[in-house]
mmCIF file of C-alpha atoms and ligand atoms in Angstrom:
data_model
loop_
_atom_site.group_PDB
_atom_site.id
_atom_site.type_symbol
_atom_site.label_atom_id
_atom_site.label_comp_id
_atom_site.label_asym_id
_atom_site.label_seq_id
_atom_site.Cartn_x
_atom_site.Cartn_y
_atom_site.Cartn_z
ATOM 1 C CA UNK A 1 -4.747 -24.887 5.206
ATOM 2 C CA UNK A 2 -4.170 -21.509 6.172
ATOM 3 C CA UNK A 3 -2.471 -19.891 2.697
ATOM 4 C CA UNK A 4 0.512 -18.263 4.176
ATOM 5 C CA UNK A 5 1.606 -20.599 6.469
ATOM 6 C CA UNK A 6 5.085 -20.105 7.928
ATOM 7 C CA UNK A 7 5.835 -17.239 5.992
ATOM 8 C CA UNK A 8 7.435 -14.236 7.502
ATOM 9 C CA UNK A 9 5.323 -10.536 6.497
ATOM 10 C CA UNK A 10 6.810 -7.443 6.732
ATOM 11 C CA UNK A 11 4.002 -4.671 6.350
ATOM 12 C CA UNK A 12 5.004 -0.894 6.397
ATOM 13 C CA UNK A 13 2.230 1.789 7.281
ATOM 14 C CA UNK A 14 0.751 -1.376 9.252
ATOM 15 C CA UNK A 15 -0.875 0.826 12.029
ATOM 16 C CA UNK A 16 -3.730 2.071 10.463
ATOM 17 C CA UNK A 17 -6.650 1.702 7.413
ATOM 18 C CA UNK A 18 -5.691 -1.283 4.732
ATOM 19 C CA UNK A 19 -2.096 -2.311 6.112
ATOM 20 C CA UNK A 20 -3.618 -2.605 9.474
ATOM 21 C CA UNK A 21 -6.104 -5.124 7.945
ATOM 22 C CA UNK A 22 -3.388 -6.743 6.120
ATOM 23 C CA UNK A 23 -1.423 -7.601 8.846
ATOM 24 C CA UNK A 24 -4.465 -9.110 10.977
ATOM 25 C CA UNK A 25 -5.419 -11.316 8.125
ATOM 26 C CA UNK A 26 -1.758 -12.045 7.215
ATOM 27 C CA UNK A 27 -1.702 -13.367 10.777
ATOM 28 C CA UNK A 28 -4.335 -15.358 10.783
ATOM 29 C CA UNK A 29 -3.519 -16.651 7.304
ATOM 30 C CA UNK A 30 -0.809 -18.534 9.625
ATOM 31 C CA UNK A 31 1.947 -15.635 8.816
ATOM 32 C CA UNK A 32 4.644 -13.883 11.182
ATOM 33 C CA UNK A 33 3.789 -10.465 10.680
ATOM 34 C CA UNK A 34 6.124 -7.503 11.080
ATOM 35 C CA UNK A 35 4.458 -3.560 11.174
ATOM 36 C CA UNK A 36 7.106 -1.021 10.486
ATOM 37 C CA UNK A 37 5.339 1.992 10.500
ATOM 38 C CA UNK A 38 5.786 5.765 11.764
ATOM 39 C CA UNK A 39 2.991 5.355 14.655
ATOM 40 C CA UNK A 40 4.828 3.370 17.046
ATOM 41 C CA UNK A 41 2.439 3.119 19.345
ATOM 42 C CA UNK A 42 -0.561 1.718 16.833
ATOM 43 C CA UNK A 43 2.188 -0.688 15.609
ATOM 44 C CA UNK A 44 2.368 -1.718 19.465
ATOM 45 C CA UNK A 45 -0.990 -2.113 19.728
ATOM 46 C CA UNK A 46 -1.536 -3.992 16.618
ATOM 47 C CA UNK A 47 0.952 -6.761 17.567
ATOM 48 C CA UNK A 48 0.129 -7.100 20.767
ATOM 49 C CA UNK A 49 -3.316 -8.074 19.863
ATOM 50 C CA UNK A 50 -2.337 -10.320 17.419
ATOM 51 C CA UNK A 51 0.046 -12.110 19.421
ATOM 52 C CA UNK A 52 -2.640 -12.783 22.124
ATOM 53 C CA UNK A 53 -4.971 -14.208 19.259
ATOM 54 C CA UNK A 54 -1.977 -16.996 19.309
ATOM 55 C CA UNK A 55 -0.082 -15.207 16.673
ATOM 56 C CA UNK A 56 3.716 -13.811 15.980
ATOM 57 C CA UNK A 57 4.165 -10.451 15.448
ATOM 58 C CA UNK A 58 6.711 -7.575 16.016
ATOM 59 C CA UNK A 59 6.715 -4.520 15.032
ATOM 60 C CA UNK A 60 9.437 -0.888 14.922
ATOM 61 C CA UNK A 61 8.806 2.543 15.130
ATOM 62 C CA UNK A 62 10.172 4.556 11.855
ATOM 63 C CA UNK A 63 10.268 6.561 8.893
ATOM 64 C CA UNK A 64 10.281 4.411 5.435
ATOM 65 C CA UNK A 65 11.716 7.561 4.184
ATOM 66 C CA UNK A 66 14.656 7.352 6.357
ATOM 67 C CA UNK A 67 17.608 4.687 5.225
ATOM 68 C CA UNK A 68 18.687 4.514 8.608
ATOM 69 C CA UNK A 69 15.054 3.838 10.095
ATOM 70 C CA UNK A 70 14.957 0.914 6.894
ATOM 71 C CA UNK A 71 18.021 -0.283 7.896
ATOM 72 C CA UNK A 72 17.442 -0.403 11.330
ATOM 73 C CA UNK A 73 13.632 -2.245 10.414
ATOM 74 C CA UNK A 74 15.032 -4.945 8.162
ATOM 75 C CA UNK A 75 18.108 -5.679 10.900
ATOM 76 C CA UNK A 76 15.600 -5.810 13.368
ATOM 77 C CA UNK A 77 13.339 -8.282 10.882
ATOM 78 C CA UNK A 78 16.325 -10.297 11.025
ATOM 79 C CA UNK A 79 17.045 -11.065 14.478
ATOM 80 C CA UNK A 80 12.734 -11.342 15.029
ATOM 81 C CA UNK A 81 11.508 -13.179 12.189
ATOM 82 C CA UNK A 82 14.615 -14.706 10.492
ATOM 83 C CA UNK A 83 14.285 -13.197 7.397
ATOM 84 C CA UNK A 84 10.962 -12.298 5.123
ATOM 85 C CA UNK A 85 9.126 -13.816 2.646
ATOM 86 C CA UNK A 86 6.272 -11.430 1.711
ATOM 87 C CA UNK A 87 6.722 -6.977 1.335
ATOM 88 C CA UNK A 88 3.634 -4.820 1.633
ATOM 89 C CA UNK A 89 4.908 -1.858 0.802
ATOM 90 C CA UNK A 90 2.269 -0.070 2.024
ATOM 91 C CA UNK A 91 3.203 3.258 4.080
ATOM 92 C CA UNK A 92 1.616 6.549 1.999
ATOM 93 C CA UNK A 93 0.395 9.768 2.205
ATOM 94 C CA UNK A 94 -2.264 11.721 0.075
ATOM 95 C CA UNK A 95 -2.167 15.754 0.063
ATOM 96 C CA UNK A 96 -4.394 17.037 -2.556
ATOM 97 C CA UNK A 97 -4.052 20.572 -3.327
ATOM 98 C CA UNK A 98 -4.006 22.998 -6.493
ATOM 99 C CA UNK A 99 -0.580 22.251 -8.420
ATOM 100 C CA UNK A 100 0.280 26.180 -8.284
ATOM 101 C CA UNK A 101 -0.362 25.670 -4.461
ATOM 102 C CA UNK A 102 2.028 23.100 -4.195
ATOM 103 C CA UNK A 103 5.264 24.070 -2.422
ATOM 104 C CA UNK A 104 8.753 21.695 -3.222
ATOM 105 C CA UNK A 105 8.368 20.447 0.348
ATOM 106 C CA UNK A 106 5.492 19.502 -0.213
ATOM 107 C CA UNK A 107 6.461 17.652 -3.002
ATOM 108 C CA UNK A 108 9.614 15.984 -1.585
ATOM 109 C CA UNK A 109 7.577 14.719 1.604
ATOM 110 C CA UNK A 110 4.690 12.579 -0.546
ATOM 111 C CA UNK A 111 7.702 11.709 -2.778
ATOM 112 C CA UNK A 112 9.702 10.650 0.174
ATOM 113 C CA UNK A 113 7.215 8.257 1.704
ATOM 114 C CA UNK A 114 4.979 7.036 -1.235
ATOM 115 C CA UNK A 115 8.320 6.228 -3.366
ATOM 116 C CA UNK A 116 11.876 7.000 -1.892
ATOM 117 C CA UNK A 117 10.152 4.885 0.861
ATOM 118 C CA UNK A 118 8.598 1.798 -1.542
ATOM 119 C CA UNK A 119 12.192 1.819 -3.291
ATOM 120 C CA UNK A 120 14.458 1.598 0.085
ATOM 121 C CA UNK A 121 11.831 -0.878 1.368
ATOM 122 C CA UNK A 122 11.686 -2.926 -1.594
ATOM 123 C CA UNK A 123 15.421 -2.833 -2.074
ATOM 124 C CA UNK A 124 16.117 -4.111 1.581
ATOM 125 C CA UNK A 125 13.639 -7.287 0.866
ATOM 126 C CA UNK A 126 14.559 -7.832 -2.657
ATOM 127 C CA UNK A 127 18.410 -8.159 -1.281
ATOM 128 C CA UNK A 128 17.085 -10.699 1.003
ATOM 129 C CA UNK A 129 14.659 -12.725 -1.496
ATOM 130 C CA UNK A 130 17.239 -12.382 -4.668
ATOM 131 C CA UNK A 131 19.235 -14.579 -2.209
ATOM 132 C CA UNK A 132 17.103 -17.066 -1.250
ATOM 133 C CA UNK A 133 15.601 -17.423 -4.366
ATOM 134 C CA UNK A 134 11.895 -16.627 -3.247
ATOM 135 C CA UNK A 135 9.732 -13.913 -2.131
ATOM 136 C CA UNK A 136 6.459 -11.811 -3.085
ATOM 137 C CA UNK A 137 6.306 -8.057 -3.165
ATOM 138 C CA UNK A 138 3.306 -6.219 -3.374
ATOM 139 C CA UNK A 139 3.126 -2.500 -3.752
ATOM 140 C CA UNK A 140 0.144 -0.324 -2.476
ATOM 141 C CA UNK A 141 -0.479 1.931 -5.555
ATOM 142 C CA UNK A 142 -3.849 3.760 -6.015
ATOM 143 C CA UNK A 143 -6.069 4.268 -8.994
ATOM 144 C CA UNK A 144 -4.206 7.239 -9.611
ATOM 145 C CA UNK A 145 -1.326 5.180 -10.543
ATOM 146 C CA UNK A 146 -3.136 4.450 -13.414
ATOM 147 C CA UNK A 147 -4.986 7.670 -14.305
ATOM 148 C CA UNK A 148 -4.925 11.306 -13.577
ATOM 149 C CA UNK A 149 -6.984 14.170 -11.841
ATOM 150 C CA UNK A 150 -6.495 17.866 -10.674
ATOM 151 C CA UNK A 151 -4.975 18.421 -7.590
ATOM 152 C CA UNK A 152 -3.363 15.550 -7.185
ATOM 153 C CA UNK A 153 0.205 16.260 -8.694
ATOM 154 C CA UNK A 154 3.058 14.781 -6.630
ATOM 155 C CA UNK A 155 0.428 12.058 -5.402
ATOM 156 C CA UNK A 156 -0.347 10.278 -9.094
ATOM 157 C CA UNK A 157 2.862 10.769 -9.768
ATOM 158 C CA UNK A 158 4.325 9.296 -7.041
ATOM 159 C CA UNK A 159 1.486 6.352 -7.327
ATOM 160 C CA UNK A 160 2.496 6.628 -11.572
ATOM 161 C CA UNK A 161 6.300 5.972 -10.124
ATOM 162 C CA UNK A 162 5.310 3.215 -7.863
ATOM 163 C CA UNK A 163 3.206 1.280 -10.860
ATOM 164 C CA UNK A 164 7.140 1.540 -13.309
ATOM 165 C CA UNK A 165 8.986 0.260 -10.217
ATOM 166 C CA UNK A 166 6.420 -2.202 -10.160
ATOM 167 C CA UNK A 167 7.449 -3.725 -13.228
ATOM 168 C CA UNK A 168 11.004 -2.452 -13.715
ATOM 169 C CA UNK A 169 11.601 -5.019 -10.269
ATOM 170 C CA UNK A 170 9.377 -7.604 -11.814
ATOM 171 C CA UNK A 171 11.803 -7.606 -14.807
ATOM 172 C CA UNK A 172 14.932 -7.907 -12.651
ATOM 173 C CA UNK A 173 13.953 -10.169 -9.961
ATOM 174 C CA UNK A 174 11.821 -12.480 -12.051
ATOM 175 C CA UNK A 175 14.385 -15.225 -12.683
ATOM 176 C CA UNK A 176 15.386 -15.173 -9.620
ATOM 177 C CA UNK A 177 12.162 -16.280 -7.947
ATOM 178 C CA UNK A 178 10.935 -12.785 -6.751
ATOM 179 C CA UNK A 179 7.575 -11.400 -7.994
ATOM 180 C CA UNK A 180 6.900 -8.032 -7.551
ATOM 181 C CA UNK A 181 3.217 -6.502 -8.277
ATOM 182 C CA UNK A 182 0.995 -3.569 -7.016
ATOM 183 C CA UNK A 183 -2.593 -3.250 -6.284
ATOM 184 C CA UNK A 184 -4.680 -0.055 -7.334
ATOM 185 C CA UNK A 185 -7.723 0.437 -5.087
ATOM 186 C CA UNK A 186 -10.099 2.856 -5.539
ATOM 187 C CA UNK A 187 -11.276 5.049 -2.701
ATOM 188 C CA UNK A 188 -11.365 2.858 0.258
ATOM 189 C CA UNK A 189 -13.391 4.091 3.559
ATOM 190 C CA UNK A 190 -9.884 4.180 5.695
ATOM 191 C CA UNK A 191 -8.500 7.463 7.915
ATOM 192 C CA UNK A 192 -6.692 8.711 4.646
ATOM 193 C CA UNK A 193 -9.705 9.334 3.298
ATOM 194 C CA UNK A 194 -11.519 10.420 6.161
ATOM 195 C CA UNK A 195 -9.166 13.289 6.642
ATOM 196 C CA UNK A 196 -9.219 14.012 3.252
ATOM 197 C CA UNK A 197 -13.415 14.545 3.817
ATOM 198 C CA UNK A 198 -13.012 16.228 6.912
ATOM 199 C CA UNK A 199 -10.605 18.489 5.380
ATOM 200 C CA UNK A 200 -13.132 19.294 2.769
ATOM 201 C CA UNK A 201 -10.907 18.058 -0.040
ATOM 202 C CA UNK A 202 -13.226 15.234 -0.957
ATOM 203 C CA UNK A 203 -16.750 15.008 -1.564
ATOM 204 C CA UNK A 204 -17.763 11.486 -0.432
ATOM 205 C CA UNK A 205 -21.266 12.029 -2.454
ATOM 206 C CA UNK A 206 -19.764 12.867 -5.535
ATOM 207 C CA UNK A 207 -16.983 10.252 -5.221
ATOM 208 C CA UNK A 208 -19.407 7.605 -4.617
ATOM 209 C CA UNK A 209 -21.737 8.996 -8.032
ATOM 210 C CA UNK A 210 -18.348 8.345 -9.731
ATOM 211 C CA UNK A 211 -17.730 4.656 -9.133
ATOM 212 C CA UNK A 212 -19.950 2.914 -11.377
ATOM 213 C CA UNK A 213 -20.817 0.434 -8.206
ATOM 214 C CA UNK A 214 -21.589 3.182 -6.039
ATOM 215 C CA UNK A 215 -19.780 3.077 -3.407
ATOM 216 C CA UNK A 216 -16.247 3.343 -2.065
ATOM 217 C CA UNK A 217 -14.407 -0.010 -1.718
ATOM 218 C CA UNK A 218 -14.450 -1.765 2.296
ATOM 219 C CA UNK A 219 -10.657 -2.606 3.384
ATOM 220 C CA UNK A 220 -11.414 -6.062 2.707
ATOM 221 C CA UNK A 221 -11.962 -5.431 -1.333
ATOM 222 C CA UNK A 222 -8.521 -4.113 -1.222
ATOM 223 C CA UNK A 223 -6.646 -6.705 1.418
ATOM 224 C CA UNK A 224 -8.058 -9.838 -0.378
ATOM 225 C CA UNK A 225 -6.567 -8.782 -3.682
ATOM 226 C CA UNK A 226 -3.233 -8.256 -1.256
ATOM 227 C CA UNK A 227 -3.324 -11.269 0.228
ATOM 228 C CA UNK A 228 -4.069 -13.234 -3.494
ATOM 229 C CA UNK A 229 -0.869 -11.756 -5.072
ATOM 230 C CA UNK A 230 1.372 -12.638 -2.110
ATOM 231 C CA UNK A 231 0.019 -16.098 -2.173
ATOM 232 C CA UNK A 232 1.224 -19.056 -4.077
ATOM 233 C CA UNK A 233 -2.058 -18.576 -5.872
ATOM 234 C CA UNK A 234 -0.642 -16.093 -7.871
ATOM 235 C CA UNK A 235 2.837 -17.949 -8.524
ATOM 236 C CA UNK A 236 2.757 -16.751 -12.447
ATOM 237 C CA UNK A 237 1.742 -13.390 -12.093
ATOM 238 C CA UNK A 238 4.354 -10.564 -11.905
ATOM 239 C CA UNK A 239 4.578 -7.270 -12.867
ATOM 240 C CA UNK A 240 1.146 -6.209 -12.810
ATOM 241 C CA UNK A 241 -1.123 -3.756 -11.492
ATOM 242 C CA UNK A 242 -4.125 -4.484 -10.960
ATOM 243 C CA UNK A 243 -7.357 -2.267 -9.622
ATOM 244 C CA UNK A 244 -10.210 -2.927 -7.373
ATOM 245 C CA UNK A 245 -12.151 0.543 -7.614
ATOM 246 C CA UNK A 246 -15.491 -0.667 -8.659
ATOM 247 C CA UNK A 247 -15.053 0.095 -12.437
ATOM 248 C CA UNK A 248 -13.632 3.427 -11.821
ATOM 249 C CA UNK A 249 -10.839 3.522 -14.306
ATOM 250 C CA UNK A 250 -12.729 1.696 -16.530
ATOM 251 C CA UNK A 251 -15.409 4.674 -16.735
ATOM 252 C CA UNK A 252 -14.793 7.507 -18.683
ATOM 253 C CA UNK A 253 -17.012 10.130 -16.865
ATOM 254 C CA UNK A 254 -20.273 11.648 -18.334
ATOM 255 C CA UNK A 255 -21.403 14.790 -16.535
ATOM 256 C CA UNK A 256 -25.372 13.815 -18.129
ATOM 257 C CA UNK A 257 -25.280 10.755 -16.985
ATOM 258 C CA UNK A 258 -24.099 11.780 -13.715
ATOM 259 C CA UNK A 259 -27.155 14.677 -13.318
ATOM 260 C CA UNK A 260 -29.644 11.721 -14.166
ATOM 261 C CA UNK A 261 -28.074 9.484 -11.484
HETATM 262 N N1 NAD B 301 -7.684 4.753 1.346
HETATM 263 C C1 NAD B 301 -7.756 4.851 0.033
HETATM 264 O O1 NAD B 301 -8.778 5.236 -0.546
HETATM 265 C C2 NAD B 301 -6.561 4.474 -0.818
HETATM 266 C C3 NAD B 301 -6.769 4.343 -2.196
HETATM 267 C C4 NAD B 301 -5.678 4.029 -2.988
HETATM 268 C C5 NAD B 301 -4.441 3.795 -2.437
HETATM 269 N N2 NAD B 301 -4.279 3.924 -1.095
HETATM 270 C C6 NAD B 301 -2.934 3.695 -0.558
HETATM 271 O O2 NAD B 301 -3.002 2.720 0.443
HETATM 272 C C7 NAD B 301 -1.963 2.934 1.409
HETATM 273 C C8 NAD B 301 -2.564 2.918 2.797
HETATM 274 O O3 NAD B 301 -3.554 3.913 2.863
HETATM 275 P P1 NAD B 301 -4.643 3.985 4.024
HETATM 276 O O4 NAD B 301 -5.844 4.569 3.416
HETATM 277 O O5 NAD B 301 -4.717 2.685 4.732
HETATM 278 O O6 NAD B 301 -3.955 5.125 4.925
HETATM 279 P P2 NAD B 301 -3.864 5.365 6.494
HETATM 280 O O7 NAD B 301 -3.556 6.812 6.623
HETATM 281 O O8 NAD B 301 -5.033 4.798 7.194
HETATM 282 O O9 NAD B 301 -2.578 4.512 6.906
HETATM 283 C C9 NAD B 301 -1.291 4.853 6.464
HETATM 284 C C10 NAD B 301 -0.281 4.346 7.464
HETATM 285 O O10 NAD B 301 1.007 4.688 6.979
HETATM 286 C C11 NAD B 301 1.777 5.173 8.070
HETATM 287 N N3 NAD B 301 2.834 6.050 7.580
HETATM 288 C C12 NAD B 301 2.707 7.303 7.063
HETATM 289 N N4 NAD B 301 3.906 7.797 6.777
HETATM 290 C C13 NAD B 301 4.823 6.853 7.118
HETATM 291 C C14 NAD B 301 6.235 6.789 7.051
HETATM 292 N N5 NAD B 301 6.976 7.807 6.607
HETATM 293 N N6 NAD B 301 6.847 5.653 7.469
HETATM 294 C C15 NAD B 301 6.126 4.620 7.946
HETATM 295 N N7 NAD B 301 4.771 4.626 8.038
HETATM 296 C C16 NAD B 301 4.144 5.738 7.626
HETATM 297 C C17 NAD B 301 0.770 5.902 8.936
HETATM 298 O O11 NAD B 301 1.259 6.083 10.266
HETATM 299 C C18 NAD B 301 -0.426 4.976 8.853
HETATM 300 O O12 NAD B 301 -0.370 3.997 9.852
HETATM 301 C C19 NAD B 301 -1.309 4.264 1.020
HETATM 302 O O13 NAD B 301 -0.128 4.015 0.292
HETATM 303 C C20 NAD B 301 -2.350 4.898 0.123
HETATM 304 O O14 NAD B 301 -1.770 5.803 -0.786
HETATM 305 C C21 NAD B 301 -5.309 4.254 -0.265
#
């Protein structure tokens, strides 16, 4: 039996890297999917494929940042799909640079889409699951949601902001048969982080010396552990965050044992 069955998927950043992977194995996991991401034309793509594999799928073109573009999505949800059952709130951005680099746009725009975005998004769904009395959100986080670096300021903190509303939302929506968790993957081979090594603000090498398995994570580490918490498999878990980075926050670095790697 396919595990989500009849269940209606809305996935934002959809077009491209792990959401993109999401919603094909949402789909074939027997849900309607719904891509609401800023790259209309990927989202296009995307649902047009699936929906020649046999599957339902729609997608929109917009900002998550936007409340009028989240608005517009979740009407639009409505009148395709009927309503929702599972949230990926997936759409982000990464821009590492030196903090005293940093401008406040800078700032406001990863703040905007990693969590002005996850909380319009979530609120939108949560309205609609609070009232039906069922629904799974899961929140794409990072492991720097969980731990810090340099250069990474309004990132991890955004990621840091996403884990609290994580569990604040668990809290609140818990009784009312809404679960709300977030996954934490470690550095996952995707075009996030292949711009981020072609901008020379990431040393794959190193990066990969740093994860005590060696290697970044493939989409389908991250996606499984997606598609687990917005199961029924994971009916009593809520309010977590959990990683799949191949021990990395479980490491605390040593630059000897590094050298002898
Ligand atoms: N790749 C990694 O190593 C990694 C690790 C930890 C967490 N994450 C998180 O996973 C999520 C997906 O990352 P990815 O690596 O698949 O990235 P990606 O760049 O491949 O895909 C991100 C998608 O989000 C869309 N998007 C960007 N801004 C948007 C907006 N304002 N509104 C709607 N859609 C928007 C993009 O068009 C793109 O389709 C992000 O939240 C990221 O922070 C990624």
């Amino acid at each position: 039996m396919a595990e989500l069955q009849g269940r209606r998927a809305l996935i934002t950043g959809g077009a491209s890297g792990i959401g993109h992977l999401a919603a094909e194995t949402f789909a074939r996991e027997g849900a309607e999917v719904f891509v609401f991401d800023a790259d209309g034309e990927s989202a296009a793509d995307l649902a047009g494929r699936i929906q020649a594999q046999g599957g339902r799928a729609a997608w929109v073109a917009g900002s998550v940042a936007e409340e009028e573009d989240v608005r517009a999505a979740f009407e639009l949800l409505d009148r395709e799909l009927g309503g929702i059952d599972i949230l990926f709130n997936n759409a982000g951005i990464s821009d590492n640079k030196p903090t005293l680099e940093m401008t406040a746009a800078d700032w406001d725009r990863t703040m905007d889409i990693n969590l002005r975005g996850a909380f319009l998004c979530a609120q939108e769904a949560g309205r609609r699951m609070c009232a039906q009395g069922s629904g799974a959100i899961v929140n794409n986080a990072s492991i720097w949601g969980l731990a810090a670096a340099p250069e990474r300021m309004a990132y991890t903190v955004s990621k840091t902001g996403l884990v609290a509303m994580t569990k604040v939302l668990a809290n609140e929506w818990a009784a009312r048969g809404v679960r709300v968790n977030a996954v934490c993957p470690g550095f996952t081979n995707t075009p996030m982080i292949q711009s981020l090594v072609e901008r020379g603000k990431l040393d794959p090498t190193n990066l990969t010396k740093r994860t005590p398995m060696g290697r970044m994570a493939h989409t389908e580490e991250i996606v499984d552990l997606v598609l687990f918490l917005a199961s029924d498999r994971a009916s009593f878990i809520t309010g977590q965050a959990i990683a799949a980075d191949g021990g990395w926050t479980s490491y605390a670095f040593l630059q000897d044992w590094l050298d002898a790697r």
